[in-house]
């Protein structure tokens, strides 16, 4: 689930410089000189894994997979530490710079987390395990690209592979079928229909879009969907990867203005910036909101609460039957091996197991969106089938663009704060995007 950022590099480097025997030098990311895939030979091992899979379906998925790994390798005990996304990112930086870090962590892609950890020597490249497990061959190039970082953390999207993801993500639109029927509406086939549905819902006393934005980062999903309507996918990719463009470009400001317009028209709940994001399924299931913008992380909880009354679609195209609009997405948070892990070979076997076809069965059975084809399981719920079809469309049509927070080491905090102020009416779209551009330009100047 996406994602608040914190600045990691300075903290990690400073901590490593103070470590006994460090001599004040920056740590180097290391990898084993020889690889063993014989997990039993490792003897009794406790593998500490940190994740943010705390929602119902996600939590069930991790518990089942960890139990299955232990059943396959009885000598390995998984010590799982699960936190909300925000809490994980805030504590991860200290844990990885300390003397007893976890073995495996979910490390958010982008400059803010993964690249910063690579720069600080806190993550291990998966290159030594490629021949044994074929991680790169297992995933489409577009997914491994987003989990790759160049030497020294200088660039994202290229270089060594540092993580693998169990799930796929595409930000789309959940809708309450009972609400649509009550309003006499059908699932929107075009973006114009969607915006008209928002207006109709508001005029009939409904909250058009449920959004809980206390943590600041959730509003980026709404903004990203709007950007997909105003800005082409190639331009968005260039912007996130620092290859061209600016956050003050007209098409970007236009999307921010549309977000401001939605807020001004009352399309969000009155407490939009005060409610917690992880709590979103409960009020939406109770009828607060006709639509909910988000990714697969909500599906299992919504299905459990709403059954087939909740459905999902990708952001509609500009014209019926037209090319699908770009949207945020890609691999879920990847599992990565920490550089200080005492059991890197066992950790690599864990990553291999967690991205196997059998693991994809478990992801599917617990209501998640598997990053790779499952061995045999198929979604059984309507919303699960919607997500699976959307993932195939998004992949086949190549419409997924990276999450916007990948752009700088501080961008999600900066952009999330900007969007929160735009939604609250405290800043104009132009002012907000000027703030975002200052952060972006300062980062690129030092990169």
Coordinates of C-alpha atoms in Angstrom, one line a residue:
X1 CA 0.0 0.0 0.0
X2 CA 1.3 3.4 -0.9
X3 CA 3.0 5.4 0.8
X4 CA 4.6 8.0 3.0
X5 CA 8.3 8.8 2.7
X6 CA 11.0 9.8 5.1
X7 CA 14.5 10.9 4.4
X8 CA 16.7 7.9 5.1
X9 CA 20.2 8.5 3.7
X10 CA 21.6 10.9 6.3
X11 CA 20.3 8.9 9.2
X12 CA 21.6 5.6 7.9
X13 CA 25.0 7.0 6.9
X14 CA 25.4 8.8 10.2
X15 CA 24.5 5.7 12.2
X16 CA 26.9 3.5 10.3
X17 CA 29.7 6.1 10.8
X18 CA 29.2 5.8 14.5
X19 CA 29.2 2.0 14.5
X20 CA 32.1 0.3 16.3
X21 CA 34.9 -0.4 13.9
X22 CA 33.4 1.6 11.1
X23 CA 36.1 4.2 11.1
X24 CA 33.5 6.7 10.0
X25 CA 33.4 5.3 6.4
X26 CA 30.2 4.7 4.5
X27 CA 29.1 1.0 4.6
X28 CA 29.3 -1.0 1.4
X29 CA 26.5 -3.2 0.2
X30 CA 27.8 -6.7 0.3
X31 CA 26.7 -10.0 -1.1
X32 CA 27.8 -13.6 -0.4
X33 CA 30.7 -14.8 -2.5
X34 CA 29.1 -18.3 -2.6
X35 CA 25.4 -19.1 -2.7
X36 CA 23.7 -22.1 -1.1
X37 CA 20.1 -23.1 -1.9
X38 CA 20.2 -25.9 0.7
X39 CA 18.0 -24.3 3.5
X40 CA 18.1 -27.4 5.7
X41 CA 21.9 -27.2 5.8
X42 CA 21.7 -23.8 7.4
X43 CA 20.6 -25.4 10.7
X44 CA 18.2 -23.7 13.1
X45 CA 17.5 -20.2 11.8
X46 CA 15.2 -17.4 13.0
X47 CA 14.4 -15.2 10.0
X48 CA 13.1 -11.8 11.0
X49 CA 10.7 -10.3 8.4
X50 CA 9.2 -6.8 8.5
X51 CA 6.1 -6.0 6.4
X52 CA 3.2 -3.6 6.2
X53 CA 0.6 -6.2 5.2
X54 CA -1.8 -5.3 8.0
X55 CA -5.2 -5.2 6.3
X56 CA -7.4 -8.2 6.7
X57 CA -6.6 -10.1 3.4
X58 CA -3.0 -9.0 3.4
X59 CA -2.4 -10.1 7.0
X60 CA -4.0 -13.5 6.3
X61 CA -1.9 -13.9 3.2
X62 CA 1.4 -13.3 5.1
X63 CA 0.4 -15.6 8.0
X64 CA -0.5 -18.5 5.6
X65 CA 2.7 -18.0 3.5
X66 CA 4.9 -17.8 6.5
X67 CA 3.4 -21.0 7.9
X68 CA 3.8 -22.7 4.6
X69 CA 7.5 -21.7 4.4
X70 CA 8.0 -23.1 7.9
X71 CA 6.3 -26.3 7.0
X72 CA 8.6 -26.7 4.0
X73 CA 11.7 -25.7 6.0
X74 CA 11.0 -26.7 9.7
X75 CA 14.5 -25.5 10.7
X76 CA 13.5 -21.9 9.9
X77 CA 11.3 -19.9 12.2
X78 CA 9.8 -16.7 10.8
X79 CA 9.7 -13.8 13.3
X80 CA 7.2 -11.5 11.7
X81 CA 6.9 -7.8 12.5
X82 CA 4.0 -6.1 10.8
X83 CA 3.2 -2.4 11.0
X84 CA 1.1 0.1 9.0
X85 CA 2.9 1.5 6.0
X86 CA 3.5 4.8 7.8
X87 CA 4.9 3.2 10.9
X88 CA 7.1 0.8 8.9
X89 CA 8.8 3.5 6.9
X90 CA 9.4 5.6 10.1
X91 CA 11.0 2.8 12.0
X92 CA 12.8 1.0 9.1
X93 CA 15.6 3.6 8.8
X94 CA 16.6 3.1 12.5
X95 CA 16.3 -0.7 12.4
X96 CA 18.5 -1.1 9.3
X97 CA 21.2 1.2 10.7
X98 CA 21.4 -0.7 14.1
X99 CA 23.3 -3.7 15.1
X100 CA 20.5 -6.2 14.9
X101 CA 18.4 -5.4 11.8
X102 CA 15.7 -7.7 10.3
X103 CA 16.7 -10.1 7.6
X104 CA 14.0 -9.3 5.1
X105 CA 12.0 -6.0 4.8
X106 CA 9.4 -4.6 2.5
X107 CA 11.3 -1.6 1.1
X108 CA 9.3 1.0 -0.9
X109 CA 10.6 1.6 -4.4
X110 CA 11.9 5.0 -5.4
X111 CA 14.5 7.5 -4.3
X112 CA 13.0 8.1 -0.9
X113 CA 13.4 4.5 0.4
X114 CA 15.0 1.9 -1.8
X115 CA 17.6 4.1 -3.4
X116 CA 18.4 5.7 -0.1
X117 CA 18.9 2.3 1.5
X118 CA 21.1 1.2 -1.4
X119 CA 23.2 4.4 -1.1
X120 CA 23.7 3.7 2.6
X121 CA 24.7 0.1 2.0
X122 CA 21.7 -1.2 3.9
X123 CA 20.3 -3.6 1.2
X124 CA 21.8 -6.5 -0.6
X125 CA 21.6 -6.9 -4.4
X126 CA 19.9 -10.0 -5.6
X127 CA 22.4 -10.5 -8.4
X128 CA 24.3 -13.4 -6.7
X129 CA 21.0 -15.4 -6.6
X130 CA 19.9 -14.8 -10.1
X131 CA 21.4 -18.0 -11.5
X132 CA 19.8 -20.1 -8.6
X133 CA 16.4 -18.5 -8.6
X134 CA 16.0 -16.5 -11.8
X135 CA 14.3 -13.5 -10.2
X136 CA 14.6 -11.3 -13.3
X137 CA 13.4 -14.0 -15.6
X138 CA 10.4 -14.6 -13.4
X139 CA 9.0 -11.0 -13.7
X140 CA 8.2 -8.8 -16.7
X141 CA 11.0 -6.3 -17.4
X142 CA 8.6 -3.4 -16.4
X143 CA 8.3 -4.8 -12.9
X144 CA 12.0 -5.6 -12.3
X145 CA 12.9 -2.1 -13.6
X146 CA 11.0 -0.5 -10.7
X147 CA 12.7 -2.7 -8.2
X148 CA 16.2 -1.9 -9.6
X149 CA 18.7 0.7 -8.4
X150 CA 22.0 1.7 -10.0
X151 CA 25.3 1.7 -8.1
X152 CA 25.4 4.0 -5.1
X153 CA 21.7 4.6 -5.3
X154 CA 22.2 7.2 -8.0
X155 CA 19.3 6.2 -10.3
X156 CA 16.2 4.2 -10.0
X157 CA 14.8 2.0 -12.8
X158 CA 18.2 0.5 -13.8
X159 CA 21.1 -1.4 -12.2
X160 CA 20.9 -4.3 -9.8
X161 CA 17.7 -5.9 -8.6
X162 CA 17.1 -5.3 -4.9
X163 CA 13.6 -6.7 -4.3
X164 CA 10.8 -8.8 -5.6
X165 CA 7.0 -8.3 -5.0
X166 CA 4.3 -10.8 -4.3
X167 CA 1.5 -8.5 -5.5
X168 CA 0.6 -6.2 -8.4
X169 CA -1.1 -2.9 -8.0
X170 CA -3.2 -0.7 -10.3
X171 CA -5.0 2.3 -8.8
X172 CA -8.6 2.3 -9.9
X173 CA -12.1 3.0 -8.8
X174 CA -14.2 0.9 -6.4
X175 CA -17.9 1.5 -6.6
X176 CA -20.9 0.6 -4.5
X177 CA -23.4 -1.2 -6.8
X178 CA -26.4 -0.5 -4.5
X179 CA -25.6 3.2 -4.5
X180 CA -25.3 3.4 -8.3
X181 CA -28.6 1.6 -8.7
X182 CA -30.3 3.9 -6.2
X183 CA -29.0 6.9 -8.2
X184 CA -30.1 5.3 -11.5
X185 CA -26.5 5.1 -12.7
X186 CA -24.4 2.5 -14.5
X187 CA -20.6 2.0 -14.1
X188 CA -19.1 4.9 -16.0
X189 CA -17.7 4.0 -19.4
X190 CA -15.9 7.3 -20.0
X191 CA -14.3 9.9 -17.8
X192 CA -17.0 12.4 -18.7
X193 CA -19.6 9.9 -17.4
X194 CA -17.6 9.4 -14.2
X195 CA -17.5 13.2 -13.5
X196 CA -21.2 13.5 -14.3
X197 CA -21.8 10.6 -11.8
X198 CA -19.9 12.6 -9.2
X199 CA -22.1 15.6 -9.8
X200 CA -25.3 13.5 -9.7
X201 CA -24.3 11.8 -6.5
X202 CA -23.6 15.1 -4.8
X203 CA -26.9 16.6 -5.9
X204 CA -28.7 13.6 -4.4
X205 CA -27.1 14.0 -1.0
X206 CA -24.4 11.3 -1.4
X207 CA -20.7 11.6 -0.8
X208 CA -19.3 11.0 -4.3
X209 CA -15.8 9.8 -3.4
X210 CA -14.8 8.5 0.0
X211 CA -11.2 9.7 0.8
X212 CA -9.4 9.5 4.2
X213 CA -6.3 11.7 3.9
X214 CA -5.0 12.1 7.4
X215 CA -1.6 10.7 6.6
X216 CA -1.3 13.0 3.5
X217 CA -0.2 10.3 1.1
X218 CA -3.6 8.9 0.1
X219 CA -4.5 12.0 -1.9
X220 CA -1.7 11.2 -4.3
X221 CA -3.9 8.3 -5.6
X222 CA -6.7 10.8 -6.6
X223 CA -4.1 13.1 -8.0
X224 CA -2.5 10.3 -10.0
X225 CA -5.8 9.3 -11.5
X226 CA -6.4 12.8 -12.5
X227 CA -2.9 13.1 -14.0
X228 CA -3.7 10.1 -16.1
X229 CA -6.4 12.1 -17.8
X230 CA -4.4 15.2 -18.4
X231 CA -0.9 13.9 -19.0
X232 CA 0.4 11.1 -21.2
X233 CA 2.0 8.1 -19.6
X234 CA 5.4 8.7 -21.2
X235 CA 5.5 12.3 -19.9
X236 CA 4.6 11.0 -16.4
X237 CA 7.3 8.4 -16.5
X238 CA 9.9 10.9 -17.5
X239 CA 8.8 13.2 -14.8
X240 CA 9.0 10.6 -12.0
X241 CA 12.4 9.3 -13.3
X242 CA 13.8 12.8 -13.6
X243 CA 14.2 12.6 -17.4
X244 CA 12.2 15.8 -18.3
X245 CA 9.3 17.9 -17.5
X246 CA 8.2 19.8 -14.4
X247 CA 5.5 19.7 -11.8
X248 CA 4.5 23.2 -12.9
X249 CA 3.8 22.1 -16.5
X250 CA 0.2 23.1 -17.6
X251 CA -1.1 19.5 -17.7
X252 CA 0.1 18.8 -14.2
X253 CA -1.4 22.0 -12.8
X254 CA -4.6 21.2 -14.6
X255 CA -4.8 17.9 -12.7
X256 CA -4.2 19.6 -9.4
X257 CA -6.9 22.2 -10.3
X258 CA -9.4 19.4 -10.9
X259 CA -8.5 18.0 -7.5
X260 CA -9.2 21.4 -6.0
X261 CA -12.4 21.6 -7.9
X262 CA -13.6 18.2 -6.5
X263 CA -12.9 19.3 -3.0
X264 CA -14.6 22.7 -3.5
X265 CA -17.7 20.9 -4.9
X266 CA -17.9 18.7 -1.8
X267 CA -17.1 15.5 -3.6
X268 CA -15.0 14.3 -0.5
X269 CA -16.2 13.8 3.1
X270 CA -16.1 16.9 5.3
X271 CA -13.5 15.2 7.5
X272 CA -11.4 14.2 4.5
X273 CA -8.0 15.3 6.0
X274 CA -8.8 13.9 9.5
X275 CA -9.7 10.3 8.8
X276 CA -7.2 7.4 8.7
X277 CA -6.6 5.7 5.4
X278 CA -6.5 2.1 6.6
X279 CA -10.0 2.6 8.1
X280 CA -11.5 3.3 4.7
X281 CA -13.2 0.0 4.0
X282 CA -15.5 0.3 7.1
X283 CA -17.2 3.6 6.3
X284 CA -17.3 2.9 2.6
X285 CA -19.0 -0.5 3.3
X286 CA -21.5 1.3 5.5
X287 CA -22.5 3.6 2.6
X288 CA -20.3 6.6 3.0
X289 CA -19.2 7.3 -0.6
X290 CA -20.4 6.0 -4.0
X291 CA -16.8 5.6 -5.2
X292 CA -13.5 4.9 -3.5
X293 CA -10.2 5.4 -5.4
X294 CA -7.5 3.0 -4.5
X295 CA -5.6 -0.2 -5.3
X296 CA -6.0 -4.0 -4.7
X297 CA -5.0 -3.6 -1.0
X298 CA -8.7 -2.7 -0.1
X299 CA -10.3 -5.6 -2.1
X300 CA -10.3 -8.4 0.5
X301 CA -11.7 -6.2 3.3
X302 CA -14.3 -4.6 1.0
X303 CA -15.5 -8.0 -0.4
X304 CA -15.7 -9.4 3.1
X305 CA -17.9 -6.5 4.2
X306 CA -19.9 -5.9 1.0
X307 CA -19.9 -9.1 -1.0
X308 CA -20.6 -8.6 -4.7
X309 CA -22.0 -5.1 -3.9
X310 CA -18.5 -3.7 -4.4
X311 CA -16.9 -3.7 -7.8
X312 CA -13.8 -2.2 -9.4
X313 CA -12.8 -0.6 -12.7
X314 CA -9.7 1.1 -14.1
X315 CA -10.1 4.9 -14.6
X316 CA -12.4 5.2 -17.6
X317 CA -10.9 6.4 -20.9
X318 CA -11.7 9.8 -22.5
X319 CA -14.0 8.1 -25.0
X320 CA -16.0 4.9 -24.9
X321 CA -13.9 2.1 -26.3
X322 CA -10.9 4.4 -26.5
X323 CA -7.4 3.7 -25.2
X324 CA -7.3 3.2 -21.4
X325 CA -6.0 6.1 -19.4
X326 CA -2.7 5.9 -17.6
X327 CA -2.9 5.2 -13.9
X328 CA -0.5 4.7 -11.0
X329 CA 0.7 1.1 -10.3
X330 CA 3.3 -1.6 -10.8
X331 CA 4.6 -4.2 -8.4
X332 CA 3.6 -4.0 -4.8
X333 CA 6.1 -3.3 -2.0
X334 CA 9.0 -5.6 -2.7
X335 CA 10.7 -8.0 -0.2
X336 CA 14.3 -7.1 0.1
X337 CA 17.3 -8.7 1.9
X338 CA 19.1 -6.4 4.3
X339 CA 22.9 -6.1 4.0
X340 CA 23.5 -7.1 7.6
X341 CA 21.4 -10.2 7.5
X342 CA 23.1 -13.2 9.1
X343 CA 21.2 -15.6 6.9
X344 CA 21.2 -14.1 3.3
X345 CA 20.9 -17.5 1.7
X346 CA 17.8 -18.4 3.7
X347 CA 16.4 -14.9 3.1
X348 CA 16.9 -15.5 -0.7
X349 CA 15.1 -18.8 -0.4
X350 CA 12.2 -17.0 1.4
X351 CA 12.0 -14.4 -1.5
X352 CA 11.9 -17.3 -4.0
X353 CA 9.2 -19.1 -2.0
X354 CA 7.1 -15.9 -1.6
X355 CA 7.0 -15.3 -5.4
X356 CA 6.4 -18.9 -6.5
X357 CA 3.3 -20.0 -8.4
X358 CA 2.1 -21.7 -5.2
X359 CA 2.5 -18.4 -3.2
X360 CA 0.5 -16.7 -6.0
X361 CA -2.3 -19.2 -5.2
X362 CA -2.4 -18.0 -1.6
X363 CA -2.3 -14.3 -2.6
X364 CA -5.3 -15.0 -4.9
X365 CA -7.2 -17.1 -2.4
X366 CA -6.9 -14.4 0.3
X367 CA -8.3 -11.7 -2.1
X368 CA -5.0 -10.1 -3.2
X369 CA -3.8 -9.4 -6.7
X370 CA -1.0 -11.8 -7.6
X371 CA 2.0 -10.2 -9.3
X372 CA 2.5 -13.4 -11.4
X373 CA 0.2 -16.1 -12.7
X374 CA -1.0 -18.5 -9.9
X375 CA -0.4 -22.2 -10.1
X376 CA -4.1 -23.0 -10.2
X377 CA -6.2 -20.5 -8.1
X378 CA -8.6 -18.1 -9.7
X379 CA -10.4 -15.2 -8.1
X380 CA -13.8 -16.3 -6.8
X381 CA -15.3 -12.9 -6.0
X382 CA -16.7 -10.4 -8.5
X383 CA -14.3 -7.7 -7.3
X384 CA -11.4 -10.2 -7.5
X385 CA -12.2 -10.9 -11.1
X386 CA -12.4 -7.2 -11.8
X387 CA -8.9 -6.7 -10.4
X388 CA -7.5 -9.6 -12.3
X389 CA -8.9 -8.4 -15.6
X390 CA -7.8 -4.8 -14.8
X391 CA -4.2 -6.0 -14.1
X392 CA -4.1 -7.9 -17.4
X393 CA -5.4 -4.8 -19.3
X394 CA -3.0 -2.5 -17.5
X395 CA -0.1 -4.8 -18.3
X396 CA -1.1 -5.6 -21.9
X397 CA -1.8 -1.9 -22.7
X398 CA 1.3 -0.7 -20.8
X399 CA -0.7 2.1 -19.0
X400 CA 0.9 1.9 -15.5
X401 CA 3.1 4.8 -14.4
X402 CA 5.3 4.8 -11.3
X403 CA 4.0 6.1 -8.0
X404 CA 4.7 9.8 -7.8
X405 CA 6.6 9.5 -4.5
X406 CA 9.4 7.8 -6.3
X407 CA 10.5 11.2 -7.7
X408 CA 12.7 12.5 -4.8
X409 CA 13.9 11.4 -1.3
X410 CA 11.2 13.7 0.2
X411 CA 8.6 13.9 -2.4
X412 CA 5.7 12.0 -0.9
X413 CA 5.9 14.1 2.2
X414 CA 6.2 17.2 0.1
X415 CA 3.6 16.3 -2.5
X416 CA 1.3 14.7 0.1
X417 CA 1.4 17.9 2.2
X418 CA 0.8 20.1 -0.9
X419 CA -2.2 18.0 -2.0
X420 CA -3.7 18.1 1.5
X421 CA -3.5 21.9 1.5
X422 CA -5.0 22.0 -2.0
X423 CA -7.9 19.8 -0.8
X424 CA -8.4 22.0 2.3
X425 CA -8.4 25.2 0.1
X426 CA -5.3 26.5 1.8
X427 CA -3.2 26.7 -1.4
X428 CA -4.1 27.0 -5.1
X429 CA -3.2 24.4 -7.6
X430 CA -0.5 26.6 -9.0
X431 CA 1.0 27.4 -5.6
X432 CA 1.0 23.8 -4.6
X433 CA 2.8 22.6 -7.8
X434 CA 5.4 25.4 -7.4
X435 CA 6.2 23.9 -3.9
X436 CA 6.4 20.4 -5.4
X437 CA 8.7 21.7 -8.2
X438 CA 11.1 23.3 -5.8
X439 CA 11.6 20.0 -4.0
X440 CA 12.0 18.2 -7.3
X441 CA 14.4 20.7 -8.8
X442 CA 16.6 20.8 -5.6
X443 CA 16.8 17.0 -5.6
X444 CA 17.7 16.8 -9.3
X445 CA 20.4 19.4 -8.9
X446 CA 22.1 17.3 -6.2
X447 CA 21.5 13.8 -7.7

